[in-house]
Coordinates of C-alpha atoms and ligand atoms in Angstrom, one line a residue:
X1 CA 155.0 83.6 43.2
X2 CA 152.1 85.7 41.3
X3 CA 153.1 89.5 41.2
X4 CA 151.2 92.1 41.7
X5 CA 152.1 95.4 39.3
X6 CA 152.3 98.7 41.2
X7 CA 154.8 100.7 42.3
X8 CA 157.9 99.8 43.9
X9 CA 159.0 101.0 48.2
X10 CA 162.0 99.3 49.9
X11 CA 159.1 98.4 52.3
X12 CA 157.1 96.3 49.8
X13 CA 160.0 94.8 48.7
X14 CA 160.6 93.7 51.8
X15 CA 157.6 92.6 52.1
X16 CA 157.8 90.6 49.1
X17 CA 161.1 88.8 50.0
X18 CA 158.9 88.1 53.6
X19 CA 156.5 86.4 51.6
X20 CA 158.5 84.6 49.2
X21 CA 160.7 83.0 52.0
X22 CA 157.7 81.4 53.8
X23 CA 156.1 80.0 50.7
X24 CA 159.6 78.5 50.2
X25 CA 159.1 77.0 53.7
X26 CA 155.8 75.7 53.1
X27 CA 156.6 74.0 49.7
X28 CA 159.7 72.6 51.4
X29 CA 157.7 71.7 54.3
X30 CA 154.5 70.5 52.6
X31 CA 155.9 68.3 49.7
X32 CA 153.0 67.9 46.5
X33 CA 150.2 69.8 48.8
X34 CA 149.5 71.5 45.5
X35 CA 146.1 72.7 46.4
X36 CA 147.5 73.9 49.9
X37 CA 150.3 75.5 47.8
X38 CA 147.4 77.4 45.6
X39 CA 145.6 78.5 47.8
X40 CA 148.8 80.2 50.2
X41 CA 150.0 81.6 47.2
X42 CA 147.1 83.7 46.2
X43 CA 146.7 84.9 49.7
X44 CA 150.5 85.9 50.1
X45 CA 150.9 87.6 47.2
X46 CA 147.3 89.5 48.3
X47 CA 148.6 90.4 51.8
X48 CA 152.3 92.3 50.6
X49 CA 150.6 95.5 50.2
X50 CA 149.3 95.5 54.3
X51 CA 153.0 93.4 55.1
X52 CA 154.5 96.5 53.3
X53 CA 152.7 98.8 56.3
X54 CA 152.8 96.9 59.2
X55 CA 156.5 95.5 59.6
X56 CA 155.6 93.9 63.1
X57 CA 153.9 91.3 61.3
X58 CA 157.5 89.9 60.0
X59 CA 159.0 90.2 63.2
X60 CA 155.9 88.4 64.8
X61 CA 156.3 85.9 62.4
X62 CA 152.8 86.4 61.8
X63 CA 152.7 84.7 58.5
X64 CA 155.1 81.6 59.4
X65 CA 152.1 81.2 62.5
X66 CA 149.2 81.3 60.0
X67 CA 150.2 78.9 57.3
X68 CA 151.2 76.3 59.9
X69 CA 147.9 74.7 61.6
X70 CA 147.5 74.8 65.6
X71 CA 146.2 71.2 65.2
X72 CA 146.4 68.6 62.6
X73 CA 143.9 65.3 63.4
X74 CA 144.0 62.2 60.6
X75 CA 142.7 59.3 62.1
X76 CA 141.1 55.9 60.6
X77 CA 137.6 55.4 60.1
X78 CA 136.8 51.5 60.1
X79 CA 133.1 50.6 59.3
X80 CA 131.1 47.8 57.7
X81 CA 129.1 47.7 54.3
X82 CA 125.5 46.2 54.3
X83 CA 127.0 42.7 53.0
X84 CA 128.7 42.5 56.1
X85 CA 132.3 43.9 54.7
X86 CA 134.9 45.9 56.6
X87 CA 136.1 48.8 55.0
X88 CA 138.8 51.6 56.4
X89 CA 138.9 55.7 55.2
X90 CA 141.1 58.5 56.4
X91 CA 139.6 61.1 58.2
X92 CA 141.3 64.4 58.9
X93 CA 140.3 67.6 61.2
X94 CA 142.6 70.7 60.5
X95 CA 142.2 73.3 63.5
X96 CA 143.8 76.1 61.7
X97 CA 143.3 79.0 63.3
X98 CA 141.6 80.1 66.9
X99 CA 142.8 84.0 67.5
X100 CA 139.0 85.2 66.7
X101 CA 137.0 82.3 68.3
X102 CA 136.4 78.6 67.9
X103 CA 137.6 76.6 64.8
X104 CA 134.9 76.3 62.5
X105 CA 134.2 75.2 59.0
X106 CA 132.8 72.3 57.7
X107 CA 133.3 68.3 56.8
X108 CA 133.6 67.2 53.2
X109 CA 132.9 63.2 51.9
X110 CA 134.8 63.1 48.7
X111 CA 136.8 60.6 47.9
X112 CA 139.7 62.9 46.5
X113 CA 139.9 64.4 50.3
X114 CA 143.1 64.4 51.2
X115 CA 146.0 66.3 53.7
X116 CA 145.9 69.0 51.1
X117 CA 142.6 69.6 50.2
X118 CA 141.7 69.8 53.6
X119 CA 144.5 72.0 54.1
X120 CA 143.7 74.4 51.8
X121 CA 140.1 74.8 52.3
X122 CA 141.0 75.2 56.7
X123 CA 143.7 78.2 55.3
X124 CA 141.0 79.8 53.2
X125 CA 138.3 79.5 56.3
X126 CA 140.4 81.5 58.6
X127 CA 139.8 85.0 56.4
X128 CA 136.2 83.9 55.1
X129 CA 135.0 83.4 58.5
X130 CA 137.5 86.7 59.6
X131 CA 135.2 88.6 56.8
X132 CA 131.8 87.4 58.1
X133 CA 132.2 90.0 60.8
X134 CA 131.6 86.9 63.7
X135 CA 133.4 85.7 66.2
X136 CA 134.4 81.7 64.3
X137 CA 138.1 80.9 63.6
X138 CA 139.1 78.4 60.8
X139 CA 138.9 74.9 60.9
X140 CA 138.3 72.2 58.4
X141 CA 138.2 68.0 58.1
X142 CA 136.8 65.4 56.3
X143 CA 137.0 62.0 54.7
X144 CA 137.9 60.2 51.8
X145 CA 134.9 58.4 51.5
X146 CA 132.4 58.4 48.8
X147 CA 128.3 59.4 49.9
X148 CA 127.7 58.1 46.3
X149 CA 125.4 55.0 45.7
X150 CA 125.7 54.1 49.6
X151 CA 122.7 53.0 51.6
X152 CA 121.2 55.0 54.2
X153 CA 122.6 52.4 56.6
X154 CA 125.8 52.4 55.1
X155 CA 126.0 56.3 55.4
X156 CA 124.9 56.5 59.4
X157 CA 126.9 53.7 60.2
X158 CA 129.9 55.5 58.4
X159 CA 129.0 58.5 60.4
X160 CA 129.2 56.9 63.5
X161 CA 132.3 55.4 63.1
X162 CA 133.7 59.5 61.9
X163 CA 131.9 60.8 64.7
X164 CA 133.4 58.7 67.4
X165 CA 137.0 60.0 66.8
X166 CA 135.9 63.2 66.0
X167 CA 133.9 63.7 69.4
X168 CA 137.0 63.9 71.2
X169 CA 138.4 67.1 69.4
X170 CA 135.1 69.0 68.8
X171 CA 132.5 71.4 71.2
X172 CA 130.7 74.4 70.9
X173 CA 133.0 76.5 72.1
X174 CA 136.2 74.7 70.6
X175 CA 135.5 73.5 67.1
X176 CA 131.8 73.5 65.5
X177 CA 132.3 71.5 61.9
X178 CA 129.4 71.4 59.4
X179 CA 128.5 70.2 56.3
X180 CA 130.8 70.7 52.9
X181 CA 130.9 68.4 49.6
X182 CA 128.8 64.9 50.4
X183 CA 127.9 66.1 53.8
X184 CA 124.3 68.0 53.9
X185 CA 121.2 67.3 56.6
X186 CA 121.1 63.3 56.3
X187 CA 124.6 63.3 57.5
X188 CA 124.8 65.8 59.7
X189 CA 121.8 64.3 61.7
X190 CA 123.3 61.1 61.9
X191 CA 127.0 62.9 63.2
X192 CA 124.6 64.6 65.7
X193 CA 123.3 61.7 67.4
X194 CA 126.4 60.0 67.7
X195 CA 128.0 62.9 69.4
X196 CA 124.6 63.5 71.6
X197 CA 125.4 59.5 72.2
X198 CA 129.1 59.4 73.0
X199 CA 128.5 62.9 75.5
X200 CA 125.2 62.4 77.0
X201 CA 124.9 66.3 76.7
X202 CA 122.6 67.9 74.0
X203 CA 125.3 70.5 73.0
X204 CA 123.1 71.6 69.9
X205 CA 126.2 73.8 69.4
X206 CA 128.5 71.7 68.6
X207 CA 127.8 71.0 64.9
X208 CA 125.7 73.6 62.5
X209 CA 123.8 72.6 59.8
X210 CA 121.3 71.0 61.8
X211 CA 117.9 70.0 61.2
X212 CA 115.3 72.3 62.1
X213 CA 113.7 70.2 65.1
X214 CA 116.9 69.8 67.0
X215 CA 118.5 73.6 67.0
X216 CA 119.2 74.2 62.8
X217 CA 118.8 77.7 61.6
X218 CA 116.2 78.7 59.2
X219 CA 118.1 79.8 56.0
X220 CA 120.8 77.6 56.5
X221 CA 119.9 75.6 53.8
X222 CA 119.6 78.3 51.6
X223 CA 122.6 80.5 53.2
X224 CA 125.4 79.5 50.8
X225 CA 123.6 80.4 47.6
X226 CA 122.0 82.9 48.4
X227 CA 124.6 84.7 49.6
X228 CA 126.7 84.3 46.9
X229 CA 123.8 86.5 45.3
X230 CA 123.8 88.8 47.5
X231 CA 127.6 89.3 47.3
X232 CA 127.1 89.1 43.2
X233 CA 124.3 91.6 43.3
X234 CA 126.6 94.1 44.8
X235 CA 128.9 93.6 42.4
X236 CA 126.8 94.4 39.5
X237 CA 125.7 97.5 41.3
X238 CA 128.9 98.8 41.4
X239 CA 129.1 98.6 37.7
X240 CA 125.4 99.9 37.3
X241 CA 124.3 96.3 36.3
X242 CA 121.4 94.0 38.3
X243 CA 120.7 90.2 37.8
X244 CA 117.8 91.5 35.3
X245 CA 117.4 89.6 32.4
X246 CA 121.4 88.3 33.0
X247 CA 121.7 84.3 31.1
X248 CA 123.1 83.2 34.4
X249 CA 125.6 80.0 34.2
X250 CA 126.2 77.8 37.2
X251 CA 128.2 74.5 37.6
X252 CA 127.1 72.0 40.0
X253 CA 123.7 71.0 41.3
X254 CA 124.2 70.9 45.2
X255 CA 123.6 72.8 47.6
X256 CA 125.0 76.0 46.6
X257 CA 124.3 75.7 42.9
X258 CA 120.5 75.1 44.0
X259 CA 119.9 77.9 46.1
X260 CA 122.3 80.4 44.0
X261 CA 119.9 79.4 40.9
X262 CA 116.8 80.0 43.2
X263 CA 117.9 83.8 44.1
X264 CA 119.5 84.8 40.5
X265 CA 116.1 83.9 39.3
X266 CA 114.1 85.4 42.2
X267 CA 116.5 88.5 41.4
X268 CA 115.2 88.5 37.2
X269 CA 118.1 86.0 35.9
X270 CA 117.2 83.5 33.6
X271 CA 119.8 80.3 34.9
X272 CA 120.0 78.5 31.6
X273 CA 122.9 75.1 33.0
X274 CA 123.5 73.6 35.9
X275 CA 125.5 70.3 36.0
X276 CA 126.9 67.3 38.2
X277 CA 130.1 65.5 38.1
X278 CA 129.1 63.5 34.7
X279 CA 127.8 66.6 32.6
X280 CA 125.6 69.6 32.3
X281 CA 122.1 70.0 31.6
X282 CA 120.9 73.2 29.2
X283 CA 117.2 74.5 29.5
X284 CA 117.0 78.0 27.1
X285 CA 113.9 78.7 29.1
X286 CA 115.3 78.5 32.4
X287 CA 115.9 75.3 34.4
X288 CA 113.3 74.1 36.7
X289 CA 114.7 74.7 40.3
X290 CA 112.2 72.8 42.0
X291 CA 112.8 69.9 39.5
X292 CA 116.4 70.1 40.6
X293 CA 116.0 69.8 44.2
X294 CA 113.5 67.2 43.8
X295 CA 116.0 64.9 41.8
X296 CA 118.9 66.5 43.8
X297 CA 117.6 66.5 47.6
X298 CA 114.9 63.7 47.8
X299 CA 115.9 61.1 44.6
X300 CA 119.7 61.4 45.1
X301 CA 119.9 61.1 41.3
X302 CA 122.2 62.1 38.6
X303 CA 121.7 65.5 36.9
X304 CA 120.5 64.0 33.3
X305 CA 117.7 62.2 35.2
X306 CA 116.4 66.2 34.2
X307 CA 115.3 65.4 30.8
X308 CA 112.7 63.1 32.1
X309 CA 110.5 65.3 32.8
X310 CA 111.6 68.2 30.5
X311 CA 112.5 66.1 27.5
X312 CA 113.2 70.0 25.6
X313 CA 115.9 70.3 27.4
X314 CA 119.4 69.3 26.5
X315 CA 122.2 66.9 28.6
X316 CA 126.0 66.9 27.8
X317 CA 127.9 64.2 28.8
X318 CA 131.5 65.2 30.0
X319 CA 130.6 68.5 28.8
X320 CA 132.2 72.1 30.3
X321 CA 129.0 73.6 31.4
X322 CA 130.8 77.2 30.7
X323 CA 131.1 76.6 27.4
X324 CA 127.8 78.2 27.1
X325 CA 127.4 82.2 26.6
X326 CA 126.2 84.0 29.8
X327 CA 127.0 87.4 31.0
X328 CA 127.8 85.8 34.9
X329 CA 128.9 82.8 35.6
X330 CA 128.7 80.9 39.1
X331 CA 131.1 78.1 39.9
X332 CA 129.6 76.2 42.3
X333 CA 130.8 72.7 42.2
X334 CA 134.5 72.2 43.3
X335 CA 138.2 73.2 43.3
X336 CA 140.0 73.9 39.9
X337 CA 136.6 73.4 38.1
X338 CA 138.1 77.0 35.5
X339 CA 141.3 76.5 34.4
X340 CA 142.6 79.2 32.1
X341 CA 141.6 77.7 29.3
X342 CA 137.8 77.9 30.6
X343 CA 138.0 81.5 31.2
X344 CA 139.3 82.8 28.7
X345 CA 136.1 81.1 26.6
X346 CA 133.8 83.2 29.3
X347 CA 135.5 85.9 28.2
X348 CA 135.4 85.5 24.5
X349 CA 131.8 85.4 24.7
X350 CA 131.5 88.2 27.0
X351 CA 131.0 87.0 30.9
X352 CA 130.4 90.1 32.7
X353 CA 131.1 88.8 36.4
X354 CA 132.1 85.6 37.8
X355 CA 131.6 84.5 41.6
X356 CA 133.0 81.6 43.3
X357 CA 130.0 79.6 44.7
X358 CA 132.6 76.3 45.5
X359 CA 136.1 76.8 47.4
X360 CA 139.1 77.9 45.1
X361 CA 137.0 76.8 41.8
X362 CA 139.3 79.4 39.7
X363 CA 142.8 78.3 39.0
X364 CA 145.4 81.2 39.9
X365 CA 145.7 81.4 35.7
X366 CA 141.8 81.9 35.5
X367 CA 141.8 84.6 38.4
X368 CA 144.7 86.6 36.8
X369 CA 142.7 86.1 33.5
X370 CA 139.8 87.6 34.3
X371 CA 141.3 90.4 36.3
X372 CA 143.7 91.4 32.9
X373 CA 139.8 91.8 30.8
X374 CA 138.3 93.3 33.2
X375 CA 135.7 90.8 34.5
X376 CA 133.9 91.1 37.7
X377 CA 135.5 88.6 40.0
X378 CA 134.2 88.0 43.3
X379 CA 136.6 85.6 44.7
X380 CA 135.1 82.2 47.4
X381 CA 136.4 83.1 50.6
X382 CA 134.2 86.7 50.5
X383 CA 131.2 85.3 47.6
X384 CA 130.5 82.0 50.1
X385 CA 130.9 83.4 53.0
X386 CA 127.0 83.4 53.4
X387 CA 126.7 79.6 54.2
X388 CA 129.2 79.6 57.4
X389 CA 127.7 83.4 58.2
X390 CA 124.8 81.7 59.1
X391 CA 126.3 78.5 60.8
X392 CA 127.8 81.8 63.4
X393 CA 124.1 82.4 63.4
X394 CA 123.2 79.0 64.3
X395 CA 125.2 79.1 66.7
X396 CA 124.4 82.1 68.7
X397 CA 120.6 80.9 68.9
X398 CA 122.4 77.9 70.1
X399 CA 123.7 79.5 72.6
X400 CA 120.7 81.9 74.2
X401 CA 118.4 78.7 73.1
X402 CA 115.8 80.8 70.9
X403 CA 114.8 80.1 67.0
X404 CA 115.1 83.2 65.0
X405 CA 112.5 83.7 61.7
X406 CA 113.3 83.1 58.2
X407 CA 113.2 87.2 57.3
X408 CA 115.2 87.7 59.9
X409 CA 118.2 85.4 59.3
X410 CA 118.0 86.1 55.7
X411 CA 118.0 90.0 56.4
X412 CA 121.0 89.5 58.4
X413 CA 122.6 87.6 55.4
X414 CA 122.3 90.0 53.1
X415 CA 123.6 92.5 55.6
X416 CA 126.6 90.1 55.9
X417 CA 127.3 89.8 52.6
X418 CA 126.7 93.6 51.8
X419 CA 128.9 94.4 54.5
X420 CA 131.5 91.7 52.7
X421 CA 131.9 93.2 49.5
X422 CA 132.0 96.9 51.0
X423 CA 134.6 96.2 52.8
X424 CA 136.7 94.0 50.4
X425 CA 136.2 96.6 47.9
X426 CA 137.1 99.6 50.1
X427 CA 140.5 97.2 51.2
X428 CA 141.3 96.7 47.2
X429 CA 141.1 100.6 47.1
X430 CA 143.0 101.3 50.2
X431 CA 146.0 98.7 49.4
X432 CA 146.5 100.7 45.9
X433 CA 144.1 97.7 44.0
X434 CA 141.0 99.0 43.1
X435 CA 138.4 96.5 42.2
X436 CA 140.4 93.7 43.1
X437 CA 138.4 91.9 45.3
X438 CA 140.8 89.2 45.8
X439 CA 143.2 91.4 47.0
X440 CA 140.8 93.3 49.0
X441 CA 139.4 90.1 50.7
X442 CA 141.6 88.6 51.5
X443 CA 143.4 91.8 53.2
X444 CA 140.1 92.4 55.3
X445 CA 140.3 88.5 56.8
X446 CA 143.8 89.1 57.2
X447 CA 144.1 91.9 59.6
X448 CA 141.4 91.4 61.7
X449 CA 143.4 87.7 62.6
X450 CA 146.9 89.0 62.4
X451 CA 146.1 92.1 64.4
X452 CA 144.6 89.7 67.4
X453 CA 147.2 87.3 67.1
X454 CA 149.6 90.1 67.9
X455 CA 147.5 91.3 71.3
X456 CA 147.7 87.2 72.2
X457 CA 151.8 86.9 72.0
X458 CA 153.6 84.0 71.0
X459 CA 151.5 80.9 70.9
Ligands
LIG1 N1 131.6 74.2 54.2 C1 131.1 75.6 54.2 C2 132.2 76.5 53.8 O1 133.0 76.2 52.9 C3 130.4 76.0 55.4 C4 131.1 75.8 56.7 C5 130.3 76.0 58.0 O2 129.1 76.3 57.9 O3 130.9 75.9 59.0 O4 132.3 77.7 54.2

């Protein structure tokens, strides 16, 4: 397991040989769940410090409870193509974790969804939605199927089919999924009415994400991104530093990618790439955001469809979109998108902070990297904890059946996310790490659950 350098205490070593012998178990237990693996690791070798002061937590088995999921739903997901062909996907809902409120977290259409990516991302949502401060616990699902070149009919029908297994595990006040990877507004409607449908109840809180005419928050769109921001702002701030005249860097041209380039450049930033799946696009001047959403959001095209209309830009096929210089880079397309050998070129060409827009886009080599040469790191489950922040938000005008303003969500956003870093840095200085925000996130998640587990018993 990663080690953490400090000084040594029978307790914390203890603590150590705690956490070792679960993540024996869960290897053992979880044969080639690699990204499940990943992600467990990095939080248990966080947690020793607060394991080291809290012994209860080994005799509680608090840690054997939290890597094991209360529920574990895969079921098949049979629908037909427009030429009239049956096709089947797997579809999985992970209820990882309910000590602090419903499961929550959202859906993700990919076809590399699997047990273990969808294990992973339900661990990580258990101390990103501890850290929002609201009352969600962690949950995750998904399919294997791919949103890419399908028809609109194809998509609902696909939906449908999801939705009607799904509606039998999910409610507003037992698991509320939203949208991740290749689920956004179109698909979220269409899981909407087929849950509406199947329980002829409107229970607008079931789902978050939602459109604005049947219960979606304002900002919601915007949440993840600009959160991420937020979050990023404050680390800057610590340092003295501001988004002001930064050459900002982000991977991917979703969702988050689009609304993190919207604040950086709201906040001064010039955001000079952004990229898809198939390469990076490179605009000196700073890219056009509301090109991007209109080739993003409405056309449903590929990134390079860019230089159309800005035929000074450049495209890069297959290239690595952090190859460019930029003092802060924002990695907000998927898991394992920086490998080592990706951060150490950020940090050859002098990356000031990096903050994880996507879930677990740093390898464990990358984080440890950038920690040993002193980059700002701001690590997923406290930088994106914006988007399901306001989801909680969603939910509680769900549930009093009022609309709150734009200013206001946002406001309460970038309180959220304020209130994130402060605390994750003030954890990383009370556990002995000091501006390790890794460490000191995923501490603050961790013992507001394991603390309420322990006042629930055994269950
Ligand atoms: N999929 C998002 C995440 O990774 C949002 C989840 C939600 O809104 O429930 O946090």
């Amino acid at each position: 397991m990663v080690q953490l350098s400090t000084t040594v205490t029978p307790a914390k070593e203890q603590a150590e040989k705690y956490a070792a012998s679960v993540f024996e178990t869960i290897k053992k237990r979880n044969p080639g769940e690699e990204e499940f693996h990943q992600a467990v690791e990095e939080f248990l070798a966080s947690v020793i410090p607060a394991l080291a002061e809290q012994p209860e937590y080994e005799k509680q088995g608090i840690l054997e409870r939290l890597t094991e999921p209360e529920r574990l739903i895969t079921f098949r997901i049979p629908w037909t193509d427009d030429q009239g062909k049956v096709h089947v996907n797997r579809g999985f809902r992970v209820q990882f974790n309910s000590a602090i409120g419903p499961y929550k977290g959202g859906l993700r259409f990919h076809p590399s969804v699997s047990g273990s990516i969808i294990k992973f991302l339900g661990f990580e949502q258990i101390f990103k939605n501890s850290l929002t401060g609201l009352p969600i616990g962690g949950g995750k699902g998904g399919a294997d199927f791919d949103p890419k070149g399908k028809s609109d009919a194809e998509v609902m029908r696909f939906c449908q089919s999801f939705m009607t297994e799904l509606s039998k595990h999910i409610g507003p006040d037992t698991d509320v999924p939203a949208g991740d990877i290749g689920v956004g507004g179109r698909e979220i409607g269409y899981l909407f009415g087929q849950y509406k449908r199947l329980q002829n109840r409107f229970d607008a809180g079931t789902l978050t994400g939602k459109g604005l005419t049947y219960g979606g928050s304002l900002t919601r769109t915007e949440a993840t991104g600009y959160g991420l921001v937020y979050f990023t702002r404050e680390m800057l701030a610590a340092k003295n530093e501001t988004f002001q005249n930064k050459k900002v860097v982000v991977s991917g041209s979703g969702n988050v990618a689009i609304y993190a380039m919207e604040k950086a450049q709201e906040l001064g930033a010039t955001v000079i790439a952004c990229s898809d799946s198939n390469g990076y696009i490179h605009d000196p001047n700073g890219i056009d955001i509301p090109a991007v959403k209109q080739l993003k959001e409405v056309e449903r095209k590929r990134i390079k469809e860019y230089l159309q209309t800005h035929p000074d830009a450049d495209y890069v096929e297959n290239g690595n979109v952090f190859e460019l210089p930029c003092q802060v880079a924002l990695p907000c397309a998927t898991q394992n998108e920086i490998n080592a050998e990706k951060a150490q070129l950020l940090i050859d060409q002098g990356v000031l902070a990096v903050a994880e827009g996507a879930n677990m886009p740093s390898t464990l080599e990358a984080i440890d990297l950038f920690h040993q040469n002193g980059v700002l790191f701001g690590p997923a489950k406290a930088a994106n904890a914006g988007g399901v922040a306001v989801s909680a938000l969603e939910m509680a005008q769900n549930g009093t059946r009022l609309s709150w303003s734009f200013e206001q969500v946002d406001a309460e956003l970038d309180r959220i996310m304020t209130t994130i870093y402060q605390n994750s840095s003030e954890a990383a200085t009370r556990y002995g790490h000091e501006g390790n925000l890794v460490v000191g996130s995923n501490i603050a998640g961790f013992l507001k659950v394991a603390d309420t587990m322990l006042l629930h018993g055994i269950i």
